[in-house]
XYZ file of C-alpha atoms in Angstrom:
85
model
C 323.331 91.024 250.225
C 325.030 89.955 253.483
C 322.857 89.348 256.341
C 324.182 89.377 260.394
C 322.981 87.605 263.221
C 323.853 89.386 266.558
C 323.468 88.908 269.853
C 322.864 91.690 272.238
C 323.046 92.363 276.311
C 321.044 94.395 278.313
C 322.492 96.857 280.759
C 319.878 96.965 283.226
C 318.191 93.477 283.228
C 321.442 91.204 282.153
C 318.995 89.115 279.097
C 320.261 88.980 276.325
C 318.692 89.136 272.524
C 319.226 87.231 269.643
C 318.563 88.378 266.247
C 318.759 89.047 262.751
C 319.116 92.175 260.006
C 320.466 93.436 257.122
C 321.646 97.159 258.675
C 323.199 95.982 262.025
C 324.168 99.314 262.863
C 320.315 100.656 262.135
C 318.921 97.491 264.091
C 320.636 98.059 267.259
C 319.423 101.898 267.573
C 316.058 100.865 266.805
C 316.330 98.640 270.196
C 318.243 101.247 271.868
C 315.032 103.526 271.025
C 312.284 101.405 271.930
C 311.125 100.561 268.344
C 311.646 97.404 268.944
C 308.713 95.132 270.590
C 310.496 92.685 272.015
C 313.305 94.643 273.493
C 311.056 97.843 274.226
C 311.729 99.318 277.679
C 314.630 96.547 278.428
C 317.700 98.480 277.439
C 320.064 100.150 276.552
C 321.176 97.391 274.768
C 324.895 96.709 273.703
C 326.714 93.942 271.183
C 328.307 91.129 272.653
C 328.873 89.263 269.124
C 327.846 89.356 265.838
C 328.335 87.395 262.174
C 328.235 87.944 258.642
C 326.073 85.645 256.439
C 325.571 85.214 252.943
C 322.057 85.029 252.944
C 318.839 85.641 254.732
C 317.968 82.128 254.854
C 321.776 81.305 256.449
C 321.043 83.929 259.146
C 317.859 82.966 260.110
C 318.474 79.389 260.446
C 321.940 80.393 262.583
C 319.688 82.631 264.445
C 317.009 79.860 265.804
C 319.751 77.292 266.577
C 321.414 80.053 268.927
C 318.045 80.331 270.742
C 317.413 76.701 270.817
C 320.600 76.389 272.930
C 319.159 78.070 275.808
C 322.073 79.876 277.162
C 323.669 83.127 276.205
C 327.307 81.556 277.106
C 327.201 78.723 274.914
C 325.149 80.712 271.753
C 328.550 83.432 272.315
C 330.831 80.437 272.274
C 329.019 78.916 269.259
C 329.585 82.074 267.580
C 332.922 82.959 268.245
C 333.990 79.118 267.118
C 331.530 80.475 263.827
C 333.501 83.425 263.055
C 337.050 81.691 263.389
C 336.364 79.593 260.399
């Protein structure tokens, strides 16, 4: 089952998110509705990027080198050059 990693943007503060799922489209209203600890009280929250994986194990690995980068430009850039492939 295919697996996204996603980055997201926050309206009010400007931070962005990086993350993980299965259900993008479920994931993203659960942060829009505060179900989400990390992002709780930080939104709304909308997509800048996202990319489909394989697996689980793809995604997650993707998903902790685009925080390791430490900065939302570059982790975008990194995925766009991703997604051209």
């Amino acid at each position: 089952m295919p697996h996204y990693v996603y980055v997201l943007k926050s309206e009010t503060s400007q931070r962005h998110y990086y993350g993980e799922t299965q259900d993008l489209a479920d994931r993203i209203k659960r942060h829009n509705e505060n179900r989400s600890k990390s992002t709780k009280n930080r939104g709304p929250w909308k997509i800048v990027i996202s990319a489909t994986l394989i697996s689980k194990s793809e995604a997650c690995k993707l998903e902790k080198k685009l925080k390791n980068m430490k900065s939302p430009q570059r982790a975008i850039a990194y995925l766009r050059k991703l997604k051209e492939k």
